[in-house]
Short mmCIF file of C-alpha atoms and ligand atoms in Angstrom, two decimals:
data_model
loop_
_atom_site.label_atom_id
_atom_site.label_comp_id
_atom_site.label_asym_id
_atom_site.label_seq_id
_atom_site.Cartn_x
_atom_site.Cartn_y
_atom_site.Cartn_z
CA UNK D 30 0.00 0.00 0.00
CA UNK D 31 2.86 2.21 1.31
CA UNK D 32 4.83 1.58 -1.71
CA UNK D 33 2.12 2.09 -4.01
CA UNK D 34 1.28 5.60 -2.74
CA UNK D 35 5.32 6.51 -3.18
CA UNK D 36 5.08 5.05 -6.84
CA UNK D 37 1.98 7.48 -7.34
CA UNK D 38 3.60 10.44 -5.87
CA UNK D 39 6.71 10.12 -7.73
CA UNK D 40 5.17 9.27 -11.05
CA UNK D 41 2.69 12.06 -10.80
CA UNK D 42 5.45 14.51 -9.45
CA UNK D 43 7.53 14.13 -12.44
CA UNK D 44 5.66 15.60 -15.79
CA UNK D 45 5.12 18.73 -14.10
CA UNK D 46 5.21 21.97 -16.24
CA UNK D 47 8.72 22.61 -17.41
CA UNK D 48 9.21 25.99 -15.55
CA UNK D 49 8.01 23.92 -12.29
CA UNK D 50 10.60 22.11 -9.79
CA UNK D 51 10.55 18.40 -9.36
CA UNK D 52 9.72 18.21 -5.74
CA UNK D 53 12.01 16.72 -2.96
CA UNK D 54 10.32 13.44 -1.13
CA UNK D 55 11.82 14.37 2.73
CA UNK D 56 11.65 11.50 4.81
CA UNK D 57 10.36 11.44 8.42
CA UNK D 58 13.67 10.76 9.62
CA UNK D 59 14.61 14.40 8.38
CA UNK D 60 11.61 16.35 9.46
CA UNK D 61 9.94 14.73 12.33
CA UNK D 62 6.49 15.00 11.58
CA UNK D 63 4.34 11.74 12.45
CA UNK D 64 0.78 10.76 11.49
CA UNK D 65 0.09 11.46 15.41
CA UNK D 66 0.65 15.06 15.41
CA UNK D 67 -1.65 15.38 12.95
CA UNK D 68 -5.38 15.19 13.94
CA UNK D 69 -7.33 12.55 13.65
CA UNK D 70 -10.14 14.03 11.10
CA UNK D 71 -7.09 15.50 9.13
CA UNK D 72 -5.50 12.13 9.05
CA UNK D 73 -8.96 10.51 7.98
CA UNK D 74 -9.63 12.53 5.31
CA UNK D 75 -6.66 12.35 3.54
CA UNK D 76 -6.97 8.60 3.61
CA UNK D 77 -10.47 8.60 2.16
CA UNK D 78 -8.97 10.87 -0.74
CA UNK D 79 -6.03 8.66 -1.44
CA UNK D 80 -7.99 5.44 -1.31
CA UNK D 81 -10.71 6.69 -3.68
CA UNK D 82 -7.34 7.28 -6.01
CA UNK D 83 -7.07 11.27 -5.06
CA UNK D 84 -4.38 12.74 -4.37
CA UNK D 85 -3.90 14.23 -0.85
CA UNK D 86 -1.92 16.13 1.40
CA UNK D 87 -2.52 17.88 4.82
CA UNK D 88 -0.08 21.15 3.49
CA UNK D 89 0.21 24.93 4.73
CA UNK D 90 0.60 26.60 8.10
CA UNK D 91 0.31 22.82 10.07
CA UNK D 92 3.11 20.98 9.03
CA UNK D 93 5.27 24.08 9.64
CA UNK D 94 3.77 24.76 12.42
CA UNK D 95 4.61 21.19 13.52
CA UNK D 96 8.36 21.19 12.18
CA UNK D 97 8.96 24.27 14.57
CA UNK D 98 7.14 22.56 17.58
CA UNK D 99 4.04 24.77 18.28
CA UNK D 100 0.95 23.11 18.19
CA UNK D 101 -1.28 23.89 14.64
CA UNK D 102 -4.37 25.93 15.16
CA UNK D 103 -5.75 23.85 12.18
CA UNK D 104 -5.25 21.87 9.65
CA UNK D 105 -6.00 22.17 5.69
CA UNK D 106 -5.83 19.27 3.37
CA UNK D 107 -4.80 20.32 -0.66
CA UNK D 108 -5.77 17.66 -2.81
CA UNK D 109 -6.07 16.48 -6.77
CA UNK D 110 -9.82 15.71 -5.94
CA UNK D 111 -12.85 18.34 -7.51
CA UNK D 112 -15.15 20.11 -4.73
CA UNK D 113 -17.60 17.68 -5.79
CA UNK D 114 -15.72 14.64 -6.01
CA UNK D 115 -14.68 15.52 -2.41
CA UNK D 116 -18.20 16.15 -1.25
CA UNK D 117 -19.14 12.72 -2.77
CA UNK D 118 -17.10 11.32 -0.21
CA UNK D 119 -17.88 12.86 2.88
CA UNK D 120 -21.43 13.24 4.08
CA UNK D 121 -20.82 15.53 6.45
CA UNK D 122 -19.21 18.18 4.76
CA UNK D 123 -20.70 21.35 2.21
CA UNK D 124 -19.06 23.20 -0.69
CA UNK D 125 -18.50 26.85 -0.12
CA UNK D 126 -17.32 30.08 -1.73
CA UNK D 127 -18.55 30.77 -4.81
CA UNK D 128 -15.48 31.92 -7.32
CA UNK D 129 -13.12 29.33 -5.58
CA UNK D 130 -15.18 26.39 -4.54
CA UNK D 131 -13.73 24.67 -1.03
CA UNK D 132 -15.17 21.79 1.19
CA UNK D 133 -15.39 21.99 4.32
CA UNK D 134 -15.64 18.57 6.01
CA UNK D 135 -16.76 17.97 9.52
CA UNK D 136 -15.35 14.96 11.57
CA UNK D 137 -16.45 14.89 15.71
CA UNK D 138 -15.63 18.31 16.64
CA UNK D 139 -12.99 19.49 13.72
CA UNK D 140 -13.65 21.03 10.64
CA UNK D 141 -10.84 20.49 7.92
CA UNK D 142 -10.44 22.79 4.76
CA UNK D 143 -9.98 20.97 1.96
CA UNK D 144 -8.93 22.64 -1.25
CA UNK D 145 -8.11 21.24 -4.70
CA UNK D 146 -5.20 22.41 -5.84
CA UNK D 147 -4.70 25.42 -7.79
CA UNK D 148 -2.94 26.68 -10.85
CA UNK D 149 -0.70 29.98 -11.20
CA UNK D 150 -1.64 32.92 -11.39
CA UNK D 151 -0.38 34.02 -15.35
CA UNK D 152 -0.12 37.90 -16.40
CA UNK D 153 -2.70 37.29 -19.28
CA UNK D 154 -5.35 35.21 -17.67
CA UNK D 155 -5.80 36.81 -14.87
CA UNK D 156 -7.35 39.91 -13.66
CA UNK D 157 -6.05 42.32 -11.17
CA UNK D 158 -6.58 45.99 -10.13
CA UNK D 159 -4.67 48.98 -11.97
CA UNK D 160 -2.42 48.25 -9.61
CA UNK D 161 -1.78 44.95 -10.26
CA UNK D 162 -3.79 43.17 -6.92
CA UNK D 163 -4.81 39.86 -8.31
CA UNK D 164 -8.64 39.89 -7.83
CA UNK D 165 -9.78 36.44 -8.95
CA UNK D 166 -7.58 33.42 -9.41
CA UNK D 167 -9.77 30.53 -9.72
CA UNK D 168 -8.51 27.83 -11.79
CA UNK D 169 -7.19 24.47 -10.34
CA UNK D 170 -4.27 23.13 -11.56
CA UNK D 171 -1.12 20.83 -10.54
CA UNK D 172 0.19 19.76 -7.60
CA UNK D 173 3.31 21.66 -8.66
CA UNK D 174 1.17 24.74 -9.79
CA UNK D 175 -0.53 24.80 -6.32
CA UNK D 176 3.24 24.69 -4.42
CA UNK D 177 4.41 27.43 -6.63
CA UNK D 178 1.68 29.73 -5.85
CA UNK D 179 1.43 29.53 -2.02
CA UNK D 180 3.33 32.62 -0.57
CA UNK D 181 6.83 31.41 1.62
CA UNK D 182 8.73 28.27 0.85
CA UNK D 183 7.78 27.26 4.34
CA UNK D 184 4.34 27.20 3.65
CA UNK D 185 4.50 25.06 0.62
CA UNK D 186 4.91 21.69 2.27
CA UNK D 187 2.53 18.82 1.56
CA UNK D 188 2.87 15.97 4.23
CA UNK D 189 1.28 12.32 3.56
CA UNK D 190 -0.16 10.54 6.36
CA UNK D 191 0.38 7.65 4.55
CA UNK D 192 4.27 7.71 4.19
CA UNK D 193 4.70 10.11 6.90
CA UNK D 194 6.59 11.84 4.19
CA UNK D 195 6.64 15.75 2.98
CA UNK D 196 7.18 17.01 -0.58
CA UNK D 197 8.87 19.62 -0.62
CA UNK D 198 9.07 21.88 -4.20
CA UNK D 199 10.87 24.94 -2.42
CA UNK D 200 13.20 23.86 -0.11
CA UNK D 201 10.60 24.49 2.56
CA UNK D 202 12.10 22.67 5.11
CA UNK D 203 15.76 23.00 4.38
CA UNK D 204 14.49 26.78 5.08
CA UNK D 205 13.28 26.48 8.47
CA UNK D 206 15.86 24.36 9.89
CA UNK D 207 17.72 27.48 9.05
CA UNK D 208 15.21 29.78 10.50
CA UNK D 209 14.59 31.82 7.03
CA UNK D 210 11.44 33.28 5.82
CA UNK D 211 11.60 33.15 1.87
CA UNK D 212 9.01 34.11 -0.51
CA UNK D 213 8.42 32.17 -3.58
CA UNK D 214 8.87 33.39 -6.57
CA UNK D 215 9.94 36.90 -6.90
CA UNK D 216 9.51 39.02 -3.65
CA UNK D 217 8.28 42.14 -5.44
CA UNK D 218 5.95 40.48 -7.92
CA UNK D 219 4.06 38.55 -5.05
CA UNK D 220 3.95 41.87 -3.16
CA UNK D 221 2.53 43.41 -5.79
CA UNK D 222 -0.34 40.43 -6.28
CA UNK D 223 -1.03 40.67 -2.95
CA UNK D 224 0.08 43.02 -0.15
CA UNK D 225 -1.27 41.22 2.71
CA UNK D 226 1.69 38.84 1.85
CA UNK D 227 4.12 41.56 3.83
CA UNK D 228 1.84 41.84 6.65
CA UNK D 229 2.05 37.75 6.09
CA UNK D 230 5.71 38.42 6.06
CA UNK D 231 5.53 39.89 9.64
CA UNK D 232 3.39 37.98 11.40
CA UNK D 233 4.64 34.42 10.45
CA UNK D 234 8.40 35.46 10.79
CA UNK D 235 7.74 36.70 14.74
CA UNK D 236 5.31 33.58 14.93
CA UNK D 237 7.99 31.30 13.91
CA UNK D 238 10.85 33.18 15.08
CA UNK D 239 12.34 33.21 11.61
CA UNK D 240 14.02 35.84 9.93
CA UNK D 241 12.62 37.61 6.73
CA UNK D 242 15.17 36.65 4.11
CA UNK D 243 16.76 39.90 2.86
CA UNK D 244 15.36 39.64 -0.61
CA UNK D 245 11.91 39.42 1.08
CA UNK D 246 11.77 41.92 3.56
CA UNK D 247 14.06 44.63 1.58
CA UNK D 248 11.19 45.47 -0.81
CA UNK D 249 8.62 46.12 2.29
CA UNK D 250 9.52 49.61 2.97
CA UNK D 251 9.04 51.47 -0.57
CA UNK D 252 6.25 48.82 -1.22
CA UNK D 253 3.76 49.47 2.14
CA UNK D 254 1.56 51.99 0.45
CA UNK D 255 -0.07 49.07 -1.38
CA UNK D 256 -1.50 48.40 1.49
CA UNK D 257 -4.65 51.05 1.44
CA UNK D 258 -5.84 49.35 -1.94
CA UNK D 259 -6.50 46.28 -0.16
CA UNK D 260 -10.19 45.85 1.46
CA UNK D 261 -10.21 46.58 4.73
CA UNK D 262 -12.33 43.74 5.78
CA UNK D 263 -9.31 41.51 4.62
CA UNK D 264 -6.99 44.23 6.03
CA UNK D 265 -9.26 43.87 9.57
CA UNK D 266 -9.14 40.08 9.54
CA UNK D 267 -4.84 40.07 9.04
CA UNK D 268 -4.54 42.16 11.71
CA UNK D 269 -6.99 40.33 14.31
CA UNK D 270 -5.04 37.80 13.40
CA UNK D 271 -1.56 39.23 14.09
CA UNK D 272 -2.96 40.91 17.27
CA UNK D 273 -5.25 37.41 18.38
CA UNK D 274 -1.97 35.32 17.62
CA UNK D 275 -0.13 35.14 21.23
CA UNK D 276 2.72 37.13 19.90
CA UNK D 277 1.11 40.25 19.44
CA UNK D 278 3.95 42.26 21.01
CA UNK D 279 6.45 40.51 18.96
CA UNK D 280 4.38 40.65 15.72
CA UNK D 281 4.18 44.96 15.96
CA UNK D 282 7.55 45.24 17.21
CA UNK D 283 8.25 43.38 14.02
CA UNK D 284 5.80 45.79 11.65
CA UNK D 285 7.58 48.72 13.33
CA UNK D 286 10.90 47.62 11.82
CA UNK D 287 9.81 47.12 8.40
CA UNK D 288 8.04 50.51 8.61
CA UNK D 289 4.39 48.75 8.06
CA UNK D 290 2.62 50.36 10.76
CA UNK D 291 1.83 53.38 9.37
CA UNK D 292 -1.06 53.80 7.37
CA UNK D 293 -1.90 50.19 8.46
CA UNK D 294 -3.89 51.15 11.99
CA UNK D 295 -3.30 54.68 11.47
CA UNK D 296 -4.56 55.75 15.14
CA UNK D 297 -2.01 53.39 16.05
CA UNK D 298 1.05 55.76 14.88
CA UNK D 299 -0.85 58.69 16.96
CA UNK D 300 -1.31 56.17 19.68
CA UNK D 301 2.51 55.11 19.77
CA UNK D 302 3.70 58.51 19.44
CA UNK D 303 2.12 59.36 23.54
CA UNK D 304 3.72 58.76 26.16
CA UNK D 305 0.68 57.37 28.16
CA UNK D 306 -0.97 56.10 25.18
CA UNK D 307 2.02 53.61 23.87
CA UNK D 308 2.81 52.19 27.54
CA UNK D 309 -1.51 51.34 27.73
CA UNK D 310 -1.08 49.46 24.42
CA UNK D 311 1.97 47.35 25.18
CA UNK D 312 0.32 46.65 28.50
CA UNK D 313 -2.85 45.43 26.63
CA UNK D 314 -0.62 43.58 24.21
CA UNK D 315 0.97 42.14 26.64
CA UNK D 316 -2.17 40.90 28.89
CA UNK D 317 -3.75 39.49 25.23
CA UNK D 318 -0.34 37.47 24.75
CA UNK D 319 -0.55 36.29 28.20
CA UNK D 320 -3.86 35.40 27.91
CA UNK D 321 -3.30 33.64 24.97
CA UNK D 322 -0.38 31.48 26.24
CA UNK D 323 -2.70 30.33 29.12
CA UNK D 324 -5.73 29.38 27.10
CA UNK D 325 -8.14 32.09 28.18
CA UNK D 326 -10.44 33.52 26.25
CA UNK D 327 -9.94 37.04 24.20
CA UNK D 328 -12.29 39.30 22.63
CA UNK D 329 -11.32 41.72 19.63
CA UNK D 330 -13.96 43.95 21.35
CA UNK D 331 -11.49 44.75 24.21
CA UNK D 332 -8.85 44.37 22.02
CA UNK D 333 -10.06 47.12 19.77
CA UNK D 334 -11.09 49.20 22.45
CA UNK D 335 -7.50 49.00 24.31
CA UNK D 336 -5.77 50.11 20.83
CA UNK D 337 -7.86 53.12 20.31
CA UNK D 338 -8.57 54.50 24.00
CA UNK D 339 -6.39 56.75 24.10
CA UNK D 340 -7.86 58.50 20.66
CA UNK D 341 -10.98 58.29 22.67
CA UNK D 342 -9.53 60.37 25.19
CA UNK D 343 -7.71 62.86 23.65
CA UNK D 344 -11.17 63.75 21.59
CA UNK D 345 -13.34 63.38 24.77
CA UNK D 346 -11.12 66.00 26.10
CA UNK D 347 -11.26 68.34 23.48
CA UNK D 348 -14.81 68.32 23.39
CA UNK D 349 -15.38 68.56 27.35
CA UNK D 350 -12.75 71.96 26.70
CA UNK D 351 -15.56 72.89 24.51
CA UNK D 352 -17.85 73.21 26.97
CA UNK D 353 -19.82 70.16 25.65
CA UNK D 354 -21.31 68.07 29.01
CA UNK D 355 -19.06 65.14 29.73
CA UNK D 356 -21.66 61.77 29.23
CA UNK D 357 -22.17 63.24 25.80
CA UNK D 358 -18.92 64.30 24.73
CA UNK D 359 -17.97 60.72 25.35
CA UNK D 360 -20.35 59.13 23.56
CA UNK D 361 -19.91 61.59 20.50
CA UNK D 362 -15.87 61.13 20.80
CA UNK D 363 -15.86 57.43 20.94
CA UNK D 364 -18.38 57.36 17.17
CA UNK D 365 -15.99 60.03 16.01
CA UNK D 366 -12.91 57.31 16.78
CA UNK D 367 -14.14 54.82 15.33
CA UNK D 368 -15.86 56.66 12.62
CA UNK D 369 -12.30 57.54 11.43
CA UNK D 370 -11.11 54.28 11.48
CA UNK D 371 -13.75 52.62 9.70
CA UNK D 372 -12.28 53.67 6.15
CA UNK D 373 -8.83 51.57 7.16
CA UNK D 374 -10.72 48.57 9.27
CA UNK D 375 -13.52 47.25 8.39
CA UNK D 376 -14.24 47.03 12.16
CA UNK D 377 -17.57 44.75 12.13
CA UNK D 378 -21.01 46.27 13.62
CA UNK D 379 -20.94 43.41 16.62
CA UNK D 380 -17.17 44.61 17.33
CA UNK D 381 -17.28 48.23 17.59
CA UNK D 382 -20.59 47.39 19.48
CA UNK D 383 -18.52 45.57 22.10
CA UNK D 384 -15.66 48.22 22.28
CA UNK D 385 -18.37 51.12 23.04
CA UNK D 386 -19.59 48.75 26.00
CA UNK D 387 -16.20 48.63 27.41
CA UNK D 388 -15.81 52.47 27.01
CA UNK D 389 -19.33 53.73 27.96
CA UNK D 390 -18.49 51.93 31.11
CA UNK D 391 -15.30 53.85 32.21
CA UNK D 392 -17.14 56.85 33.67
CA UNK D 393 -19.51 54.72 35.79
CA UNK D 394 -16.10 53.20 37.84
CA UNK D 395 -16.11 56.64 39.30
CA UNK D 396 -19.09 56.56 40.52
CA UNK D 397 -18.62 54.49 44.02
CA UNK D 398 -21.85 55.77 46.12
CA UNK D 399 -25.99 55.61 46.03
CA UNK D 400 -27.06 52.49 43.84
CA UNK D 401 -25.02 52.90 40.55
CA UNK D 402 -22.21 50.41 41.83
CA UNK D 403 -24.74 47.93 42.40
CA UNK D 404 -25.92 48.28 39.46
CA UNK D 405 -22.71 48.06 37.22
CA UNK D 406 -22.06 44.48 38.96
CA UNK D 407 -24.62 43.23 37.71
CA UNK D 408 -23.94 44.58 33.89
CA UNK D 409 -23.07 41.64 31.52
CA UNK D 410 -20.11 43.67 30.47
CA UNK D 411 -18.71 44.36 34.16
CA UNK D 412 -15.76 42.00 34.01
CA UNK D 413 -14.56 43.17 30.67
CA UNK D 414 -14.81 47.06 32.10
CA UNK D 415 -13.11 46.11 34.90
CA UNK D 416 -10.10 44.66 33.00
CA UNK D 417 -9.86 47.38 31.14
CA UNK D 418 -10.14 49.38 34.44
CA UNK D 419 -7.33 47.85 35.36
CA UNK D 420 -5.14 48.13 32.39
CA UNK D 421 -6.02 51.73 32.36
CA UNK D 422 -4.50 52.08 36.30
CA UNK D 423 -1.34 50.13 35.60
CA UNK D 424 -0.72 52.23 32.77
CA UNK D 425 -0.36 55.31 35.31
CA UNK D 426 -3.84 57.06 34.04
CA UNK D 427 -5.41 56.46 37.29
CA UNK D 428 -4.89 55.64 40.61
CA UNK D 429 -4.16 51.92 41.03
CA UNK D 430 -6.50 52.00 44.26
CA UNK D 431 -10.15 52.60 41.90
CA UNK D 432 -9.63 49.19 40.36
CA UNK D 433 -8.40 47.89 43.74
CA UNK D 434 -12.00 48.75 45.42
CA UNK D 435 -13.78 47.57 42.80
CA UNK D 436 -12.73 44.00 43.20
CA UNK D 437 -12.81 44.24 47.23
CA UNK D 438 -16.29 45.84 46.40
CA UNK D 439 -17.58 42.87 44.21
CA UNK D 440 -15.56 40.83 46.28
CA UNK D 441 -17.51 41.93 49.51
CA UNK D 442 -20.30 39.79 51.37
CA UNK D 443 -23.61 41.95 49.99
CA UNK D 444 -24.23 43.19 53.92
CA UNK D 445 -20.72 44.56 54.35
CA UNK D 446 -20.98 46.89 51.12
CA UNK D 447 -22.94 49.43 52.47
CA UNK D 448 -19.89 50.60 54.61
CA UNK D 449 -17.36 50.31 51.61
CA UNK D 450 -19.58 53.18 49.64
CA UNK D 451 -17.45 56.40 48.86
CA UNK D 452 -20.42 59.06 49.32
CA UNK D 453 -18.94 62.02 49.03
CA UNK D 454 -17.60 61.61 45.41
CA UNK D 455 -19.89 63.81 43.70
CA UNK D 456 -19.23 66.86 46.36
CA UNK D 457 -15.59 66.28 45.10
CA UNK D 458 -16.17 66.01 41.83
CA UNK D 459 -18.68 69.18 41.51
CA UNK D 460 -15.72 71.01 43.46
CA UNK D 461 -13.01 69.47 41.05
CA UNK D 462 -14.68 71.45 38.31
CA UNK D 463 -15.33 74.29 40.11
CA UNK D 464 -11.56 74.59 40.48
CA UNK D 465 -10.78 73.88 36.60
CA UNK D 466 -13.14 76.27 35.14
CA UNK D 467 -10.66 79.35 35.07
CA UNK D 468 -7.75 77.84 34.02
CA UNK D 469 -7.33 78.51 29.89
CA UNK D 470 -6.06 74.88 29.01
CA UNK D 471 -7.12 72.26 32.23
CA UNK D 472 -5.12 69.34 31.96
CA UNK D 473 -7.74 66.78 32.38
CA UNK D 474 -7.01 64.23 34.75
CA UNK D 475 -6.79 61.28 31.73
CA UNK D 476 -3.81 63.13 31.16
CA UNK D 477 -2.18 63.93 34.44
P1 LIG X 7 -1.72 30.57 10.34
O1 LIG X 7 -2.82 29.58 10.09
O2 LIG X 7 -0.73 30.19 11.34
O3 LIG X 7 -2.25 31.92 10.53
P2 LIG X 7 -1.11 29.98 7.62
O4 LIG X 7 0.14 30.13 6.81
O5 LIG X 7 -1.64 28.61 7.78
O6 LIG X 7 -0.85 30.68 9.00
P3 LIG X 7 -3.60 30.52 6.35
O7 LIG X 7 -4.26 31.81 6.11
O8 LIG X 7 -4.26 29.48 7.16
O9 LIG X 7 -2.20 30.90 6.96
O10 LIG X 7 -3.24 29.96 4.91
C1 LIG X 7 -3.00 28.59 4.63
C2 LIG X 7 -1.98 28.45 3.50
O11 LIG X 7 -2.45 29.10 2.33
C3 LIG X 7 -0.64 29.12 3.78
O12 LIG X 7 0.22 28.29 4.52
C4 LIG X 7 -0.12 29.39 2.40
O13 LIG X 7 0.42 28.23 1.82
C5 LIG X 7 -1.38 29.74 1.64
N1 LIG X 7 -1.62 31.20 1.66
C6 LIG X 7 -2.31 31.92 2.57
N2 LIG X 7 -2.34 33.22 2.28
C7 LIG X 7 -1.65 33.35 1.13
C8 LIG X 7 -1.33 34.46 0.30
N3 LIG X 7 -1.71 35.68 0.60
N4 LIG X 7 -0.61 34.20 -0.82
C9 LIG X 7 -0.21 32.96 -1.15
N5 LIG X 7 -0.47 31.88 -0.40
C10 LIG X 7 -1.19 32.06 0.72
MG1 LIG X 8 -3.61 28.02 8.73
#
């Protein structure tokens, strides 16, 4: 059986396209990757493929991510196999996308992508933008086709279950043994396809701790500006997934350098450039990593609304300096923030819904007598507001001590939080602006 499947590979391997490599055929022994790191539904359905007389390969980000050591996230399957040949096959499972039909095939819990491979992308067939963004490519092809398109050699490996062995077109894994990051194919052409591929460039190099071969990450700098042609929904989903990754810290450290931050989040450069503002977001980045590492959940809500607080404030300010009332000026500063951002992100309506939550709740932390901090216990949204609270106090905006009640307070046996009420808060406060009003600029105390 084993030596049937090699006799396949090999013999369909060989009368690729001229232009194409012949692949390598790595043996376990060289790259360590065993049928048991890979998941059982991935495993299964490459089997069913190869036994119907498909070809089939569990390929991309998971037998990378394996090579390095980090666990895969997922796992895709690229095979010889039509969508509908592989939905003949597997009864639970659905075609999707329209241009470029996929199947997605459920097994217990998993769902595994399974793609047939594609062909090139050719200067006459297909059709990009005016400046030369590939919008449609939607034509399968070889095995070698589909290797030569995918982005970094590393990502171009296809493993068999079967033989437990990986072919290997681009010297993929001769690559990250050496810890390099190289594109296929011309750096600047696939740039030029598709941009995303430097934010790619990025992300996966500070994922994988590999460096960005010079050839690769040279042509970034003068080539970031073809950036804003790309949708922002696809522009939104790279980044929640450079920010959701674990390594967020590492990942924008690593933008920084190749000068792809600006114009990418562009509230972010503002952001960076304050003193308060940049130590909030490396906190936050920091807490999301953390969180990551031990399994806990994240939202891009908070997320979101760590990254741009500090917009938020600098607007609520200016508009409370304006004389406008302070509830109001918040709510009109925090639609103004993300109103601006909108164009760049396509932040979705459920998101930015979440991120006002977190904000509209800031003010009510100050609030510590009467009812109201009853009543914000009890809001769905309290732990998230308190987080962010929290973040907001170890950044040095506010006393460490407001967060500090607030969890003794919620903390508290219900009959012993009567006593724990700070009543005369809103004498304070009505004296605190009493105070401000002649002073021609008042620093708020956000800012102090
Ligand atoms: P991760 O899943 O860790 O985020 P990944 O490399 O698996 O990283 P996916 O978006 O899951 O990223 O893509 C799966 C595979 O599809 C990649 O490994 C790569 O081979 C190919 N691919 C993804 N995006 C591109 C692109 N922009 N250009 C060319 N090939 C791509
Ligand atoms: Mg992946």
């Amino acid at each position: 059986m084993i030596r049937k499947l090699l006799r396949r590979v090999f013999r369909r391997a060989a009368p690729a396209t001229n232009a194409l490599p012949d692949p390598a055929v790595i043996p376990v022994a060289r790259h360590g990757v065993r049928r048991e790191h890979i998941s059982p539904a991935a495993n299964k359905v490459c089997s069913v493929l190869q036994e119907a007389g498909h070809k089939a390969y569990v390929v991309g980000g998971a037998v990378r991510d394996i090579i390095v050591g980090q666990t895969p996230k997922d796992f895709d399957v690229a095979t010889s196999a039509t969508p509908e040949e592989v939905r003949a096959l597997f009864r639970r499972s659905r075609i999707i996308g329209r241009r470029f039909k996929i199947v997605h095939v459920m097994s217990g819990p998993e769902t595994i992508e399974v793609s047939t491979f594609r062909a090139m992308q050719d200067a006459e067939s297909t059709e990009t933008d005016e400046h030369g963004r590939v919008l449609r490519d939607n034509v399968f092809g070889s095995m070698a086709e589909d290797a030569t398109r995918r982005d970094f050699t590393v990502n171009a490996l296809y493993y068999d279950p079967t033989s437990e062995t990986i072919i290997d077109y681009h010297h993929g894994v001769a690559d990250l043994q050496q810890k390099t990051l190289r594109m296929i194919g011309d750096p600047r052409v696939r740039y030029r396809e598709d941009p995303v591929r430097m934010l790619r460039a990025a992300r996966l190099g500070a994922k994988l701790g590999l460096s960005i071969d010079p050839a690769a990450r040279a042509p970034i700098r003068e080539m970031a500006e073809l950036l804003e042609n790309v949708p922002p929904a696809r522009l939104f989903d790279e980044m929640l997934k450079l920010l959701m990754s674990g390594n967020a810290v590492k990942c924008l450290r690593q933008l920084r350098e190749e000068g792809l931050h600006h114009g990418l989040l562009p509230l972010l450069d503002v952001i960076l450039e304050q003193p308060m503002g940049e130590r909030f977001v490396w906190l936050s980045l920091e807490n999301t990593d953390e969180r990551v590492r031990q399994g806990k959940p994240i939202s891009p809500g908070f997320l979101f609304a760590t990254l741009l607080w500090h917009e938020v404030l600098a607007d609520w300010d200016a508009r409370k300096a304006e004389g406008e009332h302070s509830q109001p000026a918040l709510f009109d500063a925090m639609d103004s923030v993300l109103e601006r951002q909108s164009g760049k992100l396509a932040i979705t309506r459920r998101i930015a819904g979440d991120i006002k939550e977190i904000w509209a709740l800031q003010p009510r932390f100050e609030k510590r007598a009467g009812k109201t901090p009853y009543r914000l216990l009890e809001q769905p949204r309290y732990r998230a507001g308190w987080d962010f609270l929290r973040l907001r106090a170890q950044s040095g905006e506010l006393p460490m001590e407001l967060p500090d009640w607030w969890e003794a307070f919620a903390d508290a046996h219900p009959e012993s939080r009567e006593a724990m009420l700070v009543p005369d808060k809103a004498g304070t406060a009505k004296k605190r602006r009493r105070r401000k009003k002649p002073a021609a600029a008042p620093s708020d105390a956000g800012q102090a």
